[in-house]
């Protein structure tokens, strides 16, 4: 049951309210005269009896508002009622223009702006909000030298103490009628809201998707039953909590953009309590503002690969993806978009293409896609086509028959059935192998021999990887168009490390600290050395950078890591052939190590590049990827004439 409670402070107003309530139907279920000190207690009691709206006046209304969550319709003295009180006060004082003080709590007084002109008085308003300012207000009223006071019981007590006459703020009933009308409007709106909420709740609870309504602050307001099942907790425990804390992996920055109206939607793929979820968020737009957001979570059914024997065999064969997106550091800023796109691609079972140089980042992304997909419980296989003949490629991918036993040996596509197959160096695949792969992807059938009964239905997700430009290979008719367009729609590009300077800086600091701690060293890198390393083209990506950092820390020998040392080390490791074979070839025919200067390959290279740039040291050093200081030392070392 719900209804309205009407509280009044005096017998006079109680009698007026009784008459007014008999005039027409209403939803007042409690009418009571109460003392101000009992206002909160009476309000709480009424709420427990089903009241959802309270009508009260003055300080009683202020107290109820402050200490409860119920809707309060205040009894506001109308201008007509206040005008009658002012005329009575003027008659009592019998002065031409008396100074009248009128006291009210909260919003109980209507507008009196033009009363001085209308009634030829000097009207002073004293609005009270809390008990703490009551004494100060009365003192100020005393200083104003009032002729008479209009107010409630407390104001009249103050007037008596100051020796000033007073009039009780009585009502004609008009203020009660207005307050009752406002309360009925609130009641009607509450009924509509309750009705709409009931409909909304029914729709939410009948939905198969998990649905959460959040506030502008990102906190949970409403949650349906499906969402309770997904999270494993009831809505009462989740209401009021930040949604990002409940949905681990949710991009808080993207969600903030939704709530600020900077983005129209956001979707991602999450794994929560071993459930694969497609999560989408859209803002709730009211007028031109944002009033929260709706988050929908759609559960994807994983492939049933829980058979213990099957999973044991996968582990024994190494057909398991151990990596996740968490293995890619969140501090690698340029990888964030890659990971977010990879999460979305994980929702699909269609073939996709990763353009990247082989390395830990490629492996982590490929394994992360598998582990965030519906195929997580299936096999994960990685193969490389580089260096294989056409026959080897065909056997590796599609399998072959065993001539001795007559049995069919499955290839990687069959072995990865219901899982993921990562094909590295897809650009090395021969045209016949490309044709067969495109056919298997299109038909989802694998012909393992010439017999129809040996046809195998395939459900393998293909992730192709390449470091080459497939578009260029297609133009040169070295890559089939059907396979090209099959792979290109879900394309993921992991930029080379040299194009991700912020990531280079982060990894450089990370690996330097790592090996200084490992070898109990402490070194300081000069600005020039750091600049040289940041500008270097790390062809081997993070593998090369990490290996270089270990060597650098091991052999630096000094506290300061200088630019000269760094450039010399880069030159020694990656630009100069220091193998024993090169050294042997450089020796003279008698093996005594003596050689003519022109026979040294490094000297020959220096001379050739200097000649190319007419002796310009800056251009020469830039091409050789060394500093001009290092170039000068080498010119002196090999006694090269620059003229």
mmCIF file with all atom_site columns, N, CA and C in Angstrom, residues 319-351:
data_model
loop_
_atom_site.group_PDB
_atom_site.id
_atom_site.type_symbol
_atom_site.label_atom_id
_atom_site.label_alt_id
_atom_site.label_comp_id
_atom_site.label_asym_id
_atom_site.label_entity_id
_atom_site.label_seq_id
_atom_site.pdbx_PDB_ins_code
_atom_site.Cartn_x
_atom_site.Cartn_y
_atom_site.Cartn_z
_atom_site.occupancy
_atom_site.B_iso_or_equiv
_atom_site.pdbx_formal_charge
_atom_site.auth_seq_id
_atom_site.auth_comp_id
_atom_site.auth_asym_id
_atom_site.auth_atom_id
_atom_site.pdbx_PDB_model_num
ATOM 1  N N  . UNK A 1 319 ? 49.613 -28.640 -27.815 1.00 0.00 ? 319 UNK A N  1
ATOM 2  C CA . UNK A 1 319 ? 48.594 -27.885 -28.538 1.00 0.00 ? 319 UNK A CA 1
ATOM 3  C C  . UNK A 1 319 ? 47.830 -26.973 -27.584 1.00 0.00 ? 319 UNK A C  1
ATOM 4  N N  . UNK A 1 320 ? 48.549 -26.189 -26.822 1.00 0.00 ? 320 UNK A N  1
ATOM 5  C CA . UNK A 1 320 ? 47.920 -25.336 -25.815 1.00 0.00 ? 320 UNK A CA 1
ATOM 6  C C  . UNK A 1 320 ? 48.470 -23.915 -25.933 1.00 0.00 ? 320 UNK A C  1
ATOM 7  N N  . UNK A 1 321 ? 47.579 -22.946 -25.845 1.00 0.00 ? 321 UNK A N  1
ATOM 8  C CA . UNK A 1 321 ? 47.987 -21.531 -25.858 1.00 0.00 ? 321 UNK A CA 1
ATOM 9  C C  . UNK A 1 321 ? 48.129 -21.068 -24.414 1.00 0.00 ? 321 UNK A C  1
ATOM 10 N N  . UNK A 1 322 ? 49.332 -20.714 -24.028 1.00 0.00 ? 322 UNK A N  1
ATOM 11 C CA . UNK A 1 322 ? 49.583 -20.279 -22.656 1.00 0.00 ? 322 UNK A CA 1
ATOM 12 C C  . UNK A 1 322 ? 49.486 -18.756 -22.508 1.00 0.00 ? 322 UNK A C  1
ATOM 13 N N  . UNK A 1 323 ? 49.627 -18.047 -23.597 1.00 0.00 ? 323 UNK A N  1
ATOM 14 C CA . UNK A 1 323 ? 49.662 -16.583 -23.535 1.00 0.00 ? 323 UNK A CA 1
ATOM 15 C C  . UNK A 1 323 ? 48.278 -15.960 -23.504 1.00 0.00 ? 323 UNK A C  1
ATOM 16 N N  . UNK A 1 324 ? 48.202 -14.781 -22.910 1.00 0.00 ? 324 UNK A N  1
ATOM 17 C CA . UNK A 1 324 ? 46.967 -13.991 -22.894 1.00 0.00 ? 324 UNK A CA 1
ATOM 18 C C  . UNK A 1 324 ? 47.314 -12.548 -23.235 1.00 0.00 ? 324 UNK A C  1
ATOM 19 N N  . UNK A 1 325 ? 46.281 -11.736 -23.379 1.00 0.00 ? 325 UNK A N  1
ATOM 20 C CA . UNK A 1 325 ? 46.519 -10.315 -23.657 1.00 0.00 ? 325 UNK A CA 1
ATOM 21 C C  . UNK A 1 325 ? 47.209 -9.634  -22.486 1.00 0.00 ? 325 UNK A C  1
ATOM 22 N N  . UNK A 1 326 ? 47.100 -10.235 -21.299 1.00 0.00 ? 326 UNK A N  1
ATOM 23 C CA . UNK A 1 326 ? 47.766 -9.658  -20.126 1.00 0.00 ? 326 UNK A CA 1
ATOM 24 C C  . UNK A 1 326 ? 49.280 -9.745  -20.234 1.00 0.00 ? 326 UNK A C  1
ATOM 25 N N  . UNK A 1 327 ? 49.769 -10.637 -21.110 1.00 0.00 ? 327 UNK A N  1
ATOM 26 C CA . UNK A 1 327 ? 51.211 -10.758 -21.300 1.00 0.00 ? 327 UNK A CA 1
ATOM 27 C C  . UNK A 1 327 ? 51.787 -9.572  -22.059 1.00 0.00 ? 327 UNK A C  1
ATOM 28 N N  . UNK A 1 328 ? 50.911 -8.815  -22.707 1.00 0.00 ? 328 UNK A N  1
ATOM 29 C CA . UNK A 1 328 ? 51.345 -7.602  -23.396 1.00 0.00 ? 328 UNK A CA 1
ATOM 30 C C  . UNK A 1 328 ? 51.211 -6.450  -22.411 1.00 0.00 ? 328 UNK A C  1
ATOM 31 N N  . UNK A 1 329 ? 52.309 -5.835  -22.088 1.00 0.00 ? 329 UNK A N  1
ATOM 32 C CA . UNK A 1 329 ? 52.306 -4.804  -21.050 1.00 0.00 ? 329 UNK A CA 1
ATOM 33 C C  . UNK A 1 329 ? 51.332 -3.686  -21.383 1.00 0.00 ? 329 UNK A C  1
ATOM 34 N N  . UNK A 1 330 ? 50.591 -3.275  -20.369 1.00 0.00 ? 330 UNK A N  1
ATOM 35 C CA . UNK A 1 330 ? 49.656 -2.160  -20.544 1.00 0.00 ? 330 UNK A CA 1
ATOM 36 C C  . UNK A 1 330 ? 50.388 -0.843  -20.755 1.00 0.00 ? 330 UNK A C  1
ATOM 37 N N  . UNK A 1 331 ? 51.677 -0.844  -20.473 1.00 0.00 ? 331 UNK A N  1
ATOM 38 C CA . UNK A 1 331 ? 52.467 0.373   -20.664 1.00 0.00 ? 331 UNK A CA 1
ATOM 39 C C  . UNK A 1 331 ? 52.907 0.564   -22.105 1.00 0.00 ? 331 UNK A C  1
ATOM 40 N N  . UNK A 1 332 ? 52.688 -0.455  -22.947 1.00 0.00 ? 332 UNK A N  1
ATOM 41 C CA . UNK A 1 332 ? 52.998 -0.322  -24.367 1.00 0.00 ? 332 UNK A CA 1
ATOM 42 C C  . UNK A 1 332 ? 51.805 0.377   -25.030 1.00 0.00 ? 332 UNK A C  1
ATOM 43 N N  . UNK A 1 333 ? 51.870 1.708   -25.079 1.00 0.00 ? 333 UNK A N  1
ATOM 44 C CA . UNK A 1 333 ? 50.722 2.510   -25.506 1.00 0.00 ? 333 UNK A CA 1
ATOM 45 C C  . UNK A 1 333 ? 50.259 2.181   -26.916 1.00 0.00 ? 333 UNK A C  1
ATOM 46 N N  . UNK A 1 334 ? 51.217 1.931   -27.813 1.00 0.00 ? 334 UNK A N  1
ATOM 47 C CA . UNK A 1 334 ? 50.853 1.684   -29.205 1.00 0.00 ? 334 UNK A CA 1
ATOM 48 C C  . UNK A 1 334 ? 50.238 0.303   -29.405 1.00 0.00 ? 334 UNK A C  1
ATOM 49 N N  . UNK A 1 335 ? 50.281 -0.550  -28.381 1.00 0.00 ? 335 UNK A N  1
ATOM 50 C CA . UNK A 1 335 ? 49.699 -1.887  -28.492 1.00 0.00 ? 335 UNK A CA 1
ATOM 51 C C  . UNK A 1 335 ? 48.276 -1.949  -27.945 1.00 0.00 ? 335 UNK A C  1
ATOM 52 N N  . UNK A 1 336 ? 47.814 -0.869  -27.310 1.00 0.00 ? 336 UNK A N  1
ATOM 53 C CA . UNK A 1 336 ? 46.487 -0.900  -26.690 1.00 0.00 ? 336 UNK A CA 1
ATOM 54 C C  . UNK A 1 336 ? 45.381 -1.088  -27.724 1.00 0.00 ? 336 UNK A C  1
ATOM 55 N N  . UNK A 1 337 ? 45.469 -0.332  -28.840 1.00 0.00 ? 337 UNK A N  1
ATOM 56 C CA . UNK A 1 337 ? 44.448 -0.450  -29.886 1.00 0.00 ? 337 UNK A CA 1
ATOM 57 C C  . UNK A 1 337 ? 44.494 -1.822  -30.533 1.00 0.00 ? 337 UNK A C  1
ATOM 58 N N  . UNK A 1 338 ? 45.699 -2.365  -30.663 1.00 0.00 ? 338 UNK A N  1
ATOM 59 C CA . UNK A 1 338 ? 45.859 -3.699  -31.244 1.00 0.00 ? 338 UNK A CA 1
ATOM 60 C C  . UNK A 1 338 ? 45.148 -4.735  -30.370 1.00 0.00 ? 338 UNK A C  1
ATOM 61 N N  . UNK A 1 339 ? 45.355 -4.641  -29.069 1.00 0.00 ? 339 UNK A N  1
ATOM 62 C CA . UNK A 1 339 ? 44.746 -5.598  -28.140 1.00 0.00 ? 339 UNK A CA 1
ATOM 63 C C  . UNK A 1 339 ? 43.227 -5.454  -28.134 1.00 0.00 ? 339 UNK A C  1
ATOM 64 N N  . UNK A 1 340 ? 42.742 -4.212  -28.156 1.00 0.00 ? 340 UNK A N  1
ATOM 65 C CA . UNK A 1 340 ? 41.294 -3.994  -28.151 1.00 0.00 ? 340 UNK A CA 1
ATOM 66 C C  . UNK A 1 340 ? 40.657 -4.577  -29.411 1.00 0.00 ? 340 UNK A C  1
ATOM 67 N N  . UNK A 1 341 ? 41.299 -4.372  -30.568 1.00 0.00 ? 341 UNK A N  1
ATOM 68 C CA . UNK A 1 341 ? 40.793 -4.931  -31.824 1.00 0.00 ? 341 UNK A CA 1
ATOM 69 C C  . UNK A 1 341 ? 40.889 -6.448  -31.804 1.00 0.00 ? 341 UNK A C  1
ATOM 70 N N  . UNK A 1 342 ? 41.959 -6.977  -31.228 1.00 0.00 ? 342 UNK A N  1
ATOM 71 C CA . UNK A 1 342 ? 42.131 -8.431  -31.132 1.00 0.00 ? 342 UNK A CA 1
ATOM 72 C C  . UNK A 1 342 ? 41.025 -9.054  -30.277 1.00 0.00 ? 342 UNK A C  1
ATOM 73 N N  . UNK A 1 343 ? 40.624 -8.361  -29.198 1.00 0.00 ? 343 UNK A N  1
ATOM 74 C CA . UNK A 1 343 ? 39.521 -8.860  -28.364 1.00 0.00 ? 343 UNK A CA 1
ATOM 75 C C  . UNK A 1 343 ? 38.242 -8.996  -29.189 1.00 0.00 ? 343 UNK A C  1
ATOM 76 N N  . UNK A 1 344 ? 37.988 -8.011  -30.065 1.00 0.00 ? 344 UNK A N  1
ATOM 77 C CA . UNK A 1 344 ? 36.793 -8.061  -30.909 1.00 0.00 ? 344 UNK A CA 1
ATOM 78 C C  . UNK A 1 344 ? 36.894 -9.193  -31.926 1.00 0.00 ? 344 UNK A C  1
ATOM 79 N N  . UNK A 1 345 ? 38.061 -9.343  -32.536 1.00 0.00 ? 345 UNK A N  1
ATOM 80 C CA . UNK A 1 345 ? 38.250 -10.409 -33.522 1.00 0.00 ? 345 UNK A CA 1
ATOM 81 C C  . UNK A 1 345 ? 38.105 -11.786 -32.876 1.00 0.00 ? 345 UNK A C  1
ATOM 82 N N  . UNK A 1 346 ? 38.395 -11.884 -31.587 1.00 0.00 ? 346 UNK A N  1
ATOM 83 C CA . UNK A 1 346 ? 38.284 -13.164 -30.889 1.00 0.00 ? 346 UNK A CA 1
ATOM 84 C C  . UNK A 1 346 ? 36.844 -13.664 -30.861 1.00 0.00 ? 346 UNK A C  1
ATOM 85 N N  . UNK A 1 347 ? 35.881 -12.771 -31.039 1.00 0.00 ? 347 UNK A N  1
ATOM 86 C CA . UNK A 1 347 ? 34.479 -13.165 -31.040 1.00 0.00 ? 347 UNK A CA 1
ATOM 87 C C  . UNK A 1 347 ? 34.127 -13.962 -32.288 1.00 0.00 ? 347 UNK A C  1
ATOM 88 N N  . UNK A 1 348 ? 34.885 -13.753 -33.353 1.00 0.00 ? 348 UNK A N  1
ATOM 89 C CA . UNK A 1 348 ? 34.592 -14.367 -34.641 1.00 0.00 ? 348 UNK A CA 1
ATOM 90 C C  . UNK A 1 348 ? 35.328 -15.691 -34.802 1.00 0.00 ? 348 UNK A C  1
ATOM 91 N N  . UNK A 1 349 ? 34.802 -16.538 -35.694 1.00 0.00 ? 349 UNK A N  1
ATOM 92 C CA . UNK A 1 349 ? 35.486 -17.781 -36.061 1.00 0.00 ? 349 UNK A CA 1
ATOM 93 C C  . UNK A 1 349 ? 36.025 -17.695 -37.483 1.00 0.00 ? 349 UNK A C  1
ATOM 94 N N  . UNK A 1 350 ? 35.859 -16.551 -38.116 1.00 0.00 ? 350 UNK A N  1
ATOM 95 C CA . UNK A 1 350 ? 36.328 -16.366 -39.485 1.00 0.00 ? 350 UNK A CA 1
ATOM 96 C C  . UNK A 1 350 ? 37.844 -16.238 -39.509 1.00 0.00 ? 350 UNK A C  1
ATOM 97 N N  . UNK A 1 351 ? 38.459 -16.588 -40.649 1.00 0.00 ? 351 UNK A N  1
ATOM 98 C CA . UNK A 1 351 ? 39.920 -16.451 -40.759 1.00 0.00 ? 351 UNK A CA 1
ATOM 99 C C  . UNK A 1 351 ? 40.335 -14.993 -40.664 1.00 0.00 ? 351 UNK A C  1
#
